[in-house]
XYZ file of C-alpha atoms in Angstrom:
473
model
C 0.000 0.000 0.000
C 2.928 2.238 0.524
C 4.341 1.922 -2.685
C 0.986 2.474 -4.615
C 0.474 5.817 -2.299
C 3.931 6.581 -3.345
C 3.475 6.409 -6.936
C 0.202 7.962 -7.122
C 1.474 11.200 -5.117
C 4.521 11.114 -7.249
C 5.553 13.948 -9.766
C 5.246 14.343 -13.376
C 8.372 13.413 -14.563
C 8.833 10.836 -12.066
C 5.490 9.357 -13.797
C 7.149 9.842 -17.324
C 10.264 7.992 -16.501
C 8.193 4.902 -14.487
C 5.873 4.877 -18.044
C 9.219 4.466 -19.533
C 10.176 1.196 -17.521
C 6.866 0.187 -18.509
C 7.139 0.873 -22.075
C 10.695 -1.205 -21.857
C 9.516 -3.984 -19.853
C 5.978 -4.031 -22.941
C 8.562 -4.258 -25.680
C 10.736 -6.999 -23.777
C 7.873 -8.982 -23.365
C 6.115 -8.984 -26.868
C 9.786 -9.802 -28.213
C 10.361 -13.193 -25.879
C 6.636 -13.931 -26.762
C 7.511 -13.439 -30.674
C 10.521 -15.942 -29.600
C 8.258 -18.330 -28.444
C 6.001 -18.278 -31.231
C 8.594 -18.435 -33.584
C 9.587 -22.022 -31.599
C 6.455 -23.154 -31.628
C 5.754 -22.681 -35.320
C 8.944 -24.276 -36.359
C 9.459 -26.830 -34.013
C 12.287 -28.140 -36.443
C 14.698 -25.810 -35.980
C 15.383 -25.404 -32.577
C 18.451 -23.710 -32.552
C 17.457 -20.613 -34.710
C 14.742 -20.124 -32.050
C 17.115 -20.398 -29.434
C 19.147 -17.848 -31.004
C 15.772 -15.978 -31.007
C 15.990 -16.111 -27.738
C 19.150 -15.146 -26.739
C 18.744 -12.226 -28.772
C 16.498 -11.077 -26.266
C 19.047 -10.658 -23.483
C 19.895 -7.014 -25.123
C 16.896 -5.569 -24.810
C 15.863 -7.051 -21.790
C 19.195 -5.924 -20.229
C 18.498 -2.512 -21.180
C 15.639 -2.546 -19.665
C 16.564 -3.405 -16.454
C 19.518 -0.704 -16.524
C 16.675 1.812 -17.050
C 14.737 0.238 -14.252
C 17.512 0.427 -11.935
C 18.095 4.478 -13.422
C 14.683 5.309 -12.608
C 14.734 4.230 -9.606
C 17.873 5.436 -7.756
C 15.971 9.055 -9.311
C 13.366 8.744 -7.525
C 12.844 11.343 -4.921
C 9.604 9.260 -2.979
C 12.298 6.661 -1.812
C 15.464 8.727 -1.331
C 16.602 7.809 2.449
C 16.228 11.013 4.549
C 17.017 12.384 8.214
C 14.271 10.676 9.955
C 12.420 8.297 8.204
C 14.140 5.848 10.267
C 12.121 6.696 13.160
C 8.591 6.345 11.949
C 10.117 2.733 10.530
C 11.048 4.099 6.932
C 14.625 2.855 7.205
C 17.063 2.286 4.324
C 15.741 -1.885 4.271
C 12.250 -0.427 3.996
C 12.780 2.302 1.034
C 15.288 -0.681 -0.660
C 11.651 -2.713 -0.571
C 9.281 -0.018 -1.382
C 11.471 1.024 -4.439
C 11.844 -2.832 -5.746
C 7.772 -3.130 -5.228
C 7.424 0.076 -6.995
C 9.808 -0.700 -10.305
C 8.009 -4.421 -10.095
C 4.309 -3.134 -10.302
C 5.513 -0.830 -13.183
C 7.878 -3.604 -15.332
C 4.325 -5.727 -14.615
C 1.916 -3.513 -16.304
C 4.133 -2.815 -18.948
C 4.451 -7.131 -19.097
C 0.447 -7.185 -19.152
C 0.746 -4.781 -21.823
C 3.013 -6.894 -24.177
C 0.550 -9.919 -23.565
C -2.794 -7.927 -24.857
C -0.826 -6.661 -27.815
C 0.629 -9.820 -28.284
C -2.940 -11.609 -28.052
C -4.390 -9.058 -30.040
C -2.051 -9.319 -33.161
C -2.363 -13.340 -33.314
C -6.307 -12.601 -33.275
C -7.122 -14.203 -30.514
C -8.782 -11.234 -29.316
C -10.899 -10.165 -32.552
C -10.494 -13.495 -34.109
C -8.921 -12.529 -37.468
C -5.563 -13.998 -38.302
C -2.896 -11.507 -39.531
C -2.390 -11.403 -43.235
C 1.564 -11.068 -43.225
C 3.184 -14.934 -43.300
C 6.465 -13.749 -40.964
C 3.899 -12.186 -39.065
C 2.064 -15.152 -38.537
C 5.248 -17.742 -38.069
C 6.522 -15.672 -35.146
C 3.056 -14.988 -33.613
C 2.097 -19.217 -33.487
C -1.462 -18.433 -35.173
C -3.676 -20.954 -34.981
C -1.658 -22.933 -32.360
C -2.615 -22.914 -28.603
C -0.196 -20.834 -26.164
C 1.586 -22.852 -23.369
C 0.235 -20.915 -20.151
C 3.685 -22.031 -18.518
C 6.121 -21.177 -21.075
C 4.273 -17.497 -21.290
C 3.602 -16.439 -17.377
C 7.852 -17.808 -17.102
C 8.217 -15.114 -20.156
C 6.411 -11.817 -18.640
C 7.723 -12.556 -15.103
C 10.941 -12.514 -16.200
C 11.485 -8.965 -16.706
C 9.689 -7.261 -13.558
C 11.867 -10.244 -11.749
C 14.747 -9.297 -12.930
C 14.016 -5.388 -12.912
C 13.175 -5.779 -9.394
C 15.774 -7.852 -8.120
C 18.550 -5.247 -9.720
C 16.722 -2.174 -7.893
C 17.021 -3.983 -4.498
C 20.389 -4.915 -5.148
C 22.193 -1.511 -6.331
C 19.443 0.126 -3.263
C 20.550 -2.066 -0.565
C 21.779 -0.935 2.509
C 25.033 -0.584 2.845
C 26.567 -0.477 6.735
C 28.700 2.978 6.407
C 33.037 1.931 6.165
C 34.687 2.160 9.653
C 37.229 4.630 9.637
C 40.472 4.108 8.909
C 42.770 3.475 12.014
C 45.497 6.137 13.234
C 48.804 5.665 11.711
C 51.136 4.311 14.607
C 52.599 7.149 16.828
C 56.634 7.376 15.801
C 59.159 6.998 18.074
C 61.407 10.124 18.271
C 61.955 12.324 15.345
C 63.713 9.271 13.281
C 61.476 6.110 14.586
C 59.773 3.615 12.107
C 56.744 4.683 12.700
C 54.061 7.413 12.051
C 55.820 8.905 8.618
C 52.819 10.101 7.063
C 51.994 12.346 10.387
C 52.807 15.707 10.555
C 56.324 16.517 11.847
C 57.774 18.227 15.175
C 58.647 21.572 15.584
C 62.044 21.740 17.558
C 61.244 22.074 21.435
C 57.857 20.372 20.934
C 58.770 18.560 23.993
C 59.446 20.665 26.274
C 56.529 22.779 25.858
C 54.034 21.753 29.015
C 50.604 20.242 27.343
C 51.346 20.147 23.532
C 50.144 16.322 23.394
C 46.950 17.295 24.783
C 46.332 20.629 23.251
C 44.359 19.887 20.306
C 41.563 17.171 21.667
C 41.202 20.018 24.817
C 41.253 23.130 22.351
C 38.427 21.186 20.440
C 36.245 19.905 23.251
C 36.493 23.684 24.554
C 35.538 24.910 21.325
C 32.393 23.103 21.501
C 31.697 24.182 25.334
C 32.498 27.808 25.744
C 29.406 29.826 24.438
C 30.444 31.576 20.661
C 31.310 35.118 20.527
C 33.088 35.126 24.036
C 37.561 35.216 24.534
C 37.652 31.532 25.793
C 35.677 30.613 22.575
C 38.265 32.445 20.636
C 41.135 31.034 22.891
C 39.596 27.407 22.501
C 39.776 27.790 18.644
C 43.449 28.996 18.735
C 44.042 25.534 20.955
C 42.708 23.418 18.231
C 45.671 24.287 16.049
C 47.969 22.725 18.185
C 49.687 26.363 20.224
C 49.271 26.138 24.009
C 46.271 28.031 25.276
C 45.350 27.909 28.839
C 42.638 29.715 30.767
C 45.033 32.355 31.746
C 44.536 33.570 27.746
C 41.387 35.575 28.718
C 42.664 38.056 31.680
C 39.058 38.815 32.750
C 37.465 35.659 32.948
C 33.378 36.600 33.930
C 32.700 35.706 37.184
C 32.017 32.136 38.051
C 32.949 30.361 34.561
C 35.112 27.633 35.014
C 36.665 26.633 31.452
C 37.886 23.330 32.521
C 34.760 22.373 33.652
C 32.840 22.919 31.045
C 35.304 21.584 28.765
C 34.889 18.262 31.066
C 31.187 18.504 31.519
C 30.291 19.544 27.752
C 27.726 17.308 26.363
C 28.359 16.364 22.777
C 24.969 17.155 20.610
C 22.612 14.233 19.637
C 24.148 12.567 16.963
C 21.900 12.837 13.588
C 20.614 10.327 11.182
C 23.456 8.174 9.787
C 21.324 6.113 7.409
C 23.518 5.563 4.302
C 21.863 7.295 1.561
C 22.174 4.684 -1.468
C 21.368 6.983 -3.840
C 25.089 8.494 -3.650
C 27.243 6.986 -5.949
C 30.543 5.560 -4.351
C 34.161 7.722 -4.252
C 35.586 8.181 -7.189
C 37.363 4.599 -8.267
C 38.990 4.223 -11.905
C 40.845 1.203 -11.409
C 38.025 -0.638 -13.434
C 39.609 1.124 -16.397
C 42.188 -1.309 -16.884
C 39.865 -4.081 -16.638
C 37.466 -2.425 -19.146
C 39.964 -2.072 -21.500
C 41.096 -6.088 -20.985
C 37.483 -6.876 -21.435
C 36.745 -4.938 -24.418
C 39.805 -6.362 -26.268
C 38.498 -9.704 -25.476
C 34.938 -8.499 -26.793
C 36.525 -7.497 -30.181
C 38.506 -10.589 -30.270
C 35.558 -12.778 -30.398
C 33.848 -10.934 -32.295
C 37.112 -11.140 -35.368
C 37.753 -14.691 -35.054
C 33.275 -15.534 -35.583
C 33.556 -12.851 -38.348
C 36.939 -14.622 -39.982
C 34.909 -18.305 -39.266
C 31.241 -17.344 -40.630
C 31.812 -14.098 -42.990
C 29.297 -11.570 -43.119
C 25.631 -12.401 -42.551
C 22.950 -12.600 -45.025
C 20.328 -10.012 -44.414
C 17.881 -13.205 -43.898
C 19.470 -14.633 -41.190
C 20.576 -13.845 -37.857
C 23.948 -13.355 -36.325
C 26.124 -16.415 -34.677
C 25.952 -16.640 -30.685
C 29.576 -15.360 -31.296
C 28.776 -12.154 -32.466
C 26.198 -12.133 -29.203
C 28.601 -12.856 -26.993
C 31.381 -10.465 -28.258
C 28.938 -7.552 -28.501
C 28.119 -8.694 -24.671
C 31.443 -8.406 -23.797
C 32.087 -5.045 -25.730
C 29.844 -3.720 -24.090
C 30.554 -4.769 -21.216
C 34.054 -3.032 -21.318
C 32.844 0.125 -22.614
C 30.567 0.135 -19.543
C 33.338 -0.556 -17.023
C 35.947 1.473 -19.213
C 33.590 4.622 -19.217
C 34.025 6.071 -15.463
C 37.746 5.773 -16.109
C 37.868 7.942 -19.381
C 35.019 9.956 -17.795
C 37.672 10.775 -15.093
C 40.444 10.987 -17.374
C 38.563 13.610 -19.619
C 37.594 15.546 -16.249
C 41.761 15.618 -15.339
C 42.814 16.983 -19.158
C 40.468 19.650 -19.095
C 42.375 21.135 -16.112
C 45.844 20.594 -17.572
C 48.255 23.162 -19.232
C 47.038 26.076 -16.680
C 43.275 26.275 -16.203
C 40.886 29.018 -16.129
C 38.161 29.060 -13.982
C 35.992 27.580 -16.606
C 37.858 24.623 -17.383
C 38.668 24.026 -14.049
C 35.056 24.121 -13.475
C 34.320 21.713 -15.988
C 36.995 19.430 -15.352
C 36.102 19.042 -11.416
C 32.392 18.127 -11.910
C 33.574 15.603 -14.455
C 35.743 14.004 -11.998
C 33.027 14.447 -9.278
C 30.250 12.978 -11.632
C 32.103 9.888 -13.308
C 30.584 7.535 -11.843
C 27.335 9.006 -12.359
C 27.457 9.280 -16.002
C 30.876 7.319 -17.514
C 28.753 3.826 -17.074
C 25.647 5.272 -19.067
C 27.903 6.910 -21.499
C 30.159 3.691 -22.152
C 26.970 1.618 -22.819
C 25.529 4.833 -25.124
C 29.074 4.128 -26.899
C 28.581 0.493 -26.948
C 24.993 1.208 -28.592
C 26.638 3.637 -31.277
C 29.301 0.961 -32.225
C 26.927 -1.837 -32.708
C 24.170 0.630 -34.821
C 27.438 1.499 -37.065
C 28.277 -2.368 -37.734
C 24.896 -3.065 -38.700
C 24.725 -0.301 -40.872
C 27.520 -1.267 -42.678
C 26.991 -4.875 -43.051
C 24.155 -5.438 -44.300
C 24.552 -2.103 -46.546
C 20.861 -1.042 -46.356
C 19.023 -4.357 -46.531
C 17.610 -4.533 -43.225
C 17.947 -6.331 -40.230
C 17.838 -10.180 -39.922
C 14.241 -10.214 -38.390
C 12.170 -7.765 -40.100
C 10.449 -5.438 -37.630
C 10.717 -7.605 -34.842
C 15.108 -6.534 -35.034
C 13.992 -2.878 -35.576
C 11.970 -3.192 -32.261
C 14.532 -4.606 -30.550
C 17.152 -2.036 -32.209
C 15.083 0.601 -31.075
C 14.038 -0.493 -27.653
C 18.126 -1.298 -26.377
C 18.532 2.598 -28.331
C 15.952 4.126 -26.550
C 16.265 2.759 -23.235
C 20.513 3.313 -23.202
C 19.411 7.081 -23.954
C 16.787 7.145 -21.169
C 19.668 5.845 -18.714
C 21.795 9.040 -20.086
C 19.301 11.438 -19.594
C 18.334 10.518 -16.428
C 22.018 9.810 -15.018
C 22.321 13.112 -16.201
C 19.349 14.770 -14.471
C 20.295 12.772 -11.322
C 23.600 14.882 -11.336
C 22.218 18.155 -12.073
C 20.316 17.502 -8.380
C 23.006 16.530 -7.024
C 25.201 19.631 -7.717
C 22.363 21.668 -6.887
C 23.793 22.958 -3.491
C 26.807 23.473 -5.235
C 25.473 25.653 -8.012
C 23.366 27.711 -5.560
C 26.991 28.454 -3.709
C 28.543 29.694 -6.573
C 25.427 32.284 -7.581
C 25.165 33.450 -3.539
C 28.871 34.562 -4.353
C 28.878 36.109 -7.488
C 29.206 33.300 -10.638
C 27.588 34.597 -13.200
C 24.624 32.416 -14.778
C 26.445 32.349 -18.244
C 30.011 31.048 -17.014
C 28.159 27.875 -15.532
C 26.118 27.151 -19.102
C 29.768 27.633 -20.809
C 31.296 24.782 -18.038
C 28.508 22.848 -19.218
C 28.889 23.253 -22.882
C 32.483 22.688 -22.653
C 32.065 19.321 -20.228
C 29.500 17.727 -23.299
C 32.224 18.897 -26.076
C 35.174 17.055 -23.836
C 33.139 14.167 -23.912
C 31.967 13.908 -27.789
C 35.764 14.338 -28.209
C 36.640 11.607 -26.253
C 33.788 9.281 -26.859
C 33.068 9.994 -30.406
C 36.494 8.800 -31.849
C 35.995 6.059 -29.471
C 33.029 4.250 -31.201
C 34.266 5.183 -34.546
C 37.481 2.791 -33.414
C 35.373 0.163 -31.797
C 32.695 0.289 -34.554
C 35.429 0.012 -37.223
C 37.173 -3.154 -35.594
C 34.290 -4.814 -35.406
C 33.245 -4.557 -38.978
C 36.259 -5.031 -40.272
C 35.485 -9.119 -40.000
C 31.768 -9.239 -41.295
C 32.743 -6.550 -43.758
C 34.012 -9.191 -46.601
């Protein structure tokens, strides 16, 4: 009941983008049916219904990426400063969000299943006039209730199970543990602490300064000389309560640096939402994978040669695409990063330094959508050039697919995109309040998306080339 109040009090756009999911999770559907139709009409030829099948995995996996988008977007289940108390913890959002992204992915599987019964006419009971049409719907054969409820579950399953995985809670990292304290000025330990000044030793109190100066700092009331005193204590110079001459009458700093009460600690629950700290060593790895990708993909092309237009690809081309893709998608908060540092190089400005930082800070935000936009771009460029013009391999069932995996990568884009621009929200109101004007952050935008065409763009044209260069003879 929760998650149905929650999506019916939701916004606009947060209504577009769940239609989305269920416009993804429709198309998935009426595909896998089309696969099983296809089986059942030629039951034959099992393995070019299989392949069918597997085909399917694309869109499908798109799909769910957009699910998962959508839903780390959505501002009804964001964890917030309090919900915990009223028993909306971060375990109950993770479940309300995974209910939520499974009622849509459903509707949009109920969806695929009228269509799909609709265009076999078994709804107005006149059989479609197109003979493809007709093979891949099973007219006039009886649907295996099994075989189709396994079909439509599969993608709110999956869709769901992917929100409340990347939404879990996550128990916050302890910190990390104080370097050893060194032994004399040239002891083993404690290098990466700051050094002694000479006569640090002899001065009474330095080792107890700071964690006094701060404790005081939060005690004494602000505004007063011990306040001031207390702050000058927390950098590490001596300050005792003979700093204030005139003390007021009956104010004991010691005591109330002993008998301060440290405020109520506020609500720690992790907020899943926020992506991770910056980490690019899955660049390496991307790259590893995405040679690998391309590797299959030349030694199928060199086996089979280029594909007639009336057939469909090997599972070799499937699974080098797969991992292609793959390695674009791990690759792409690396380069993200990487385009965010050579912006600021050779002496920055204000606007490239600008631009460069909120690259870095927003890699891991956006690199993984734009590495599987790249991905997308590559493959659309292969088929393009393979089959010169013909057409896909399946007729408008391929251009579905083709533009459901195009549509939803996009989607993920735009709203990994719009899920940073609220993110950096505080940050752009900070640099208004103090004088930025309006233009100089649309420039630092303008100049972040051309640092990115001209690192992805040549990008695809390299991985799209490579990969054609096998099917191309």
């Amino acid at each position: 009941m929760l998650a149905l109040r929650l999506t019916r009090t939701a916004h606009l756009a947060v209504h577009l983008r769940r239609l989305l999911v269920a416009v993804a999770s429709a198309g998935t559907g009426f595909l896998l049916l089309c696969a099983l139709g296809h089986a059942l009409s030629h039951p034959d030829a099992p393995g070019s219904s299989a392949l069918r099948l597997a085909w399917c995995a694309a869109p499908l996996a798109a799909a769910v990426y957009l699910a998962v988008a959508v839903a780390r977007t959505d501002p009804g289940t964001r964890p917030r400063s309090g919900l915990s108390a009223i028993g909306l913890g971060p375990a109950r959002l993770m479940a309300v969000s995974a209910t939520t992204t499974a009622l849509s992915a459903a509707l949009g599987s109920v969806a695929a299943l009228l269509a799909f019964l609709y265009l076999r006419g078994s709804l107005t009971g006149r059989p479609p006039s197109d003979r493809v049409a007709a093979d891949a719907l099973a007219v006039g054969q009886s649907l295996p209730a099994p075989a189709v409820l396994t079909l439509l579950v599969l993608a709110p399953a999956l869709a769901s199970a992917a929100v409340a995985h990347t939404l879990r809670p996550r128990d916050p990292r302890p910190a990390a543990a104080p370097a050893p304290r060194g032994y004399g000025r040239f002891g083993a330990y404690g290098w990466g602490k700051a050094r002694e000044t000479f006569g640090a030793y002899g001065r009474y109190g330095s080792r107890t300064a700071v964690a006094a100066g701060s404790r005081a700092a939060a005690a004494v009331p602000a505004g007063s000389r011990a306040a001031g005193a207390a702050r000058v204590g927390a950098g590490g110079a001596l300050q005792t309560q003979a700093s204030d001459p005139h003390p007021p009458a009956g104010t004991d700093v010691t005591t109330q640096t002993l008998d301060a009460t440290p405020p109520p600690p506020a609500d720690t629950s992790p907020d899943t939402t926020t992506p991770r700290p910056q980490n690019t060593t899955a660049l390496p790895w991307g790259i590893a994978i995405l040679t690998a990708g391309l590797n299959v993909e030349t030694n199928t092309g060199n086996a089979a040669g280029a594909p007639t237009p009336g057939t469909a690809p090997s599972a070799g081309v499937l699974i080098g695409w797969a991992l292609t893709a793959l390695g674009l998608a791990l690759a792409g908060p690396g380069l993200t990063h990487l385009c965010g540092r050579l912006l600021q190089a050779a002496r920055p400005g204000a606007l490239r330094l600008l631009a460069g930082r909120v690259l870095m800070e927003e890699s891991q935000r956006v690199g993984r959508p734009l590495g599987v936009v790249a991905a997308v771009a590559a493959a659309a460029y292969v088929t393009t050039t393979v089959y010169d013009g013909d057409g896909p391999a399946f007729g408008p069932l391929s251009t579905l697919g083709a533009l459901l995996v195009a549509g939803c990568t996009v989607a993920t884009l735009l709203t990994a995109a719009v899920e940073a621009r609220h993110a950096r929200a505080d940050t752009k109101d900070a640099l208004l309040r103090l004088g930025a004007p309006p233009a100089t952050l649309r420039a630092a935008a303008a100049v972040r998306a051309a640092a990115l065409l001209a690192l992805f763009g040549p990008l695809v044209l390299i991985v799209a080339v490579l990969a054609a260069l096998p099917l191309d003879h």
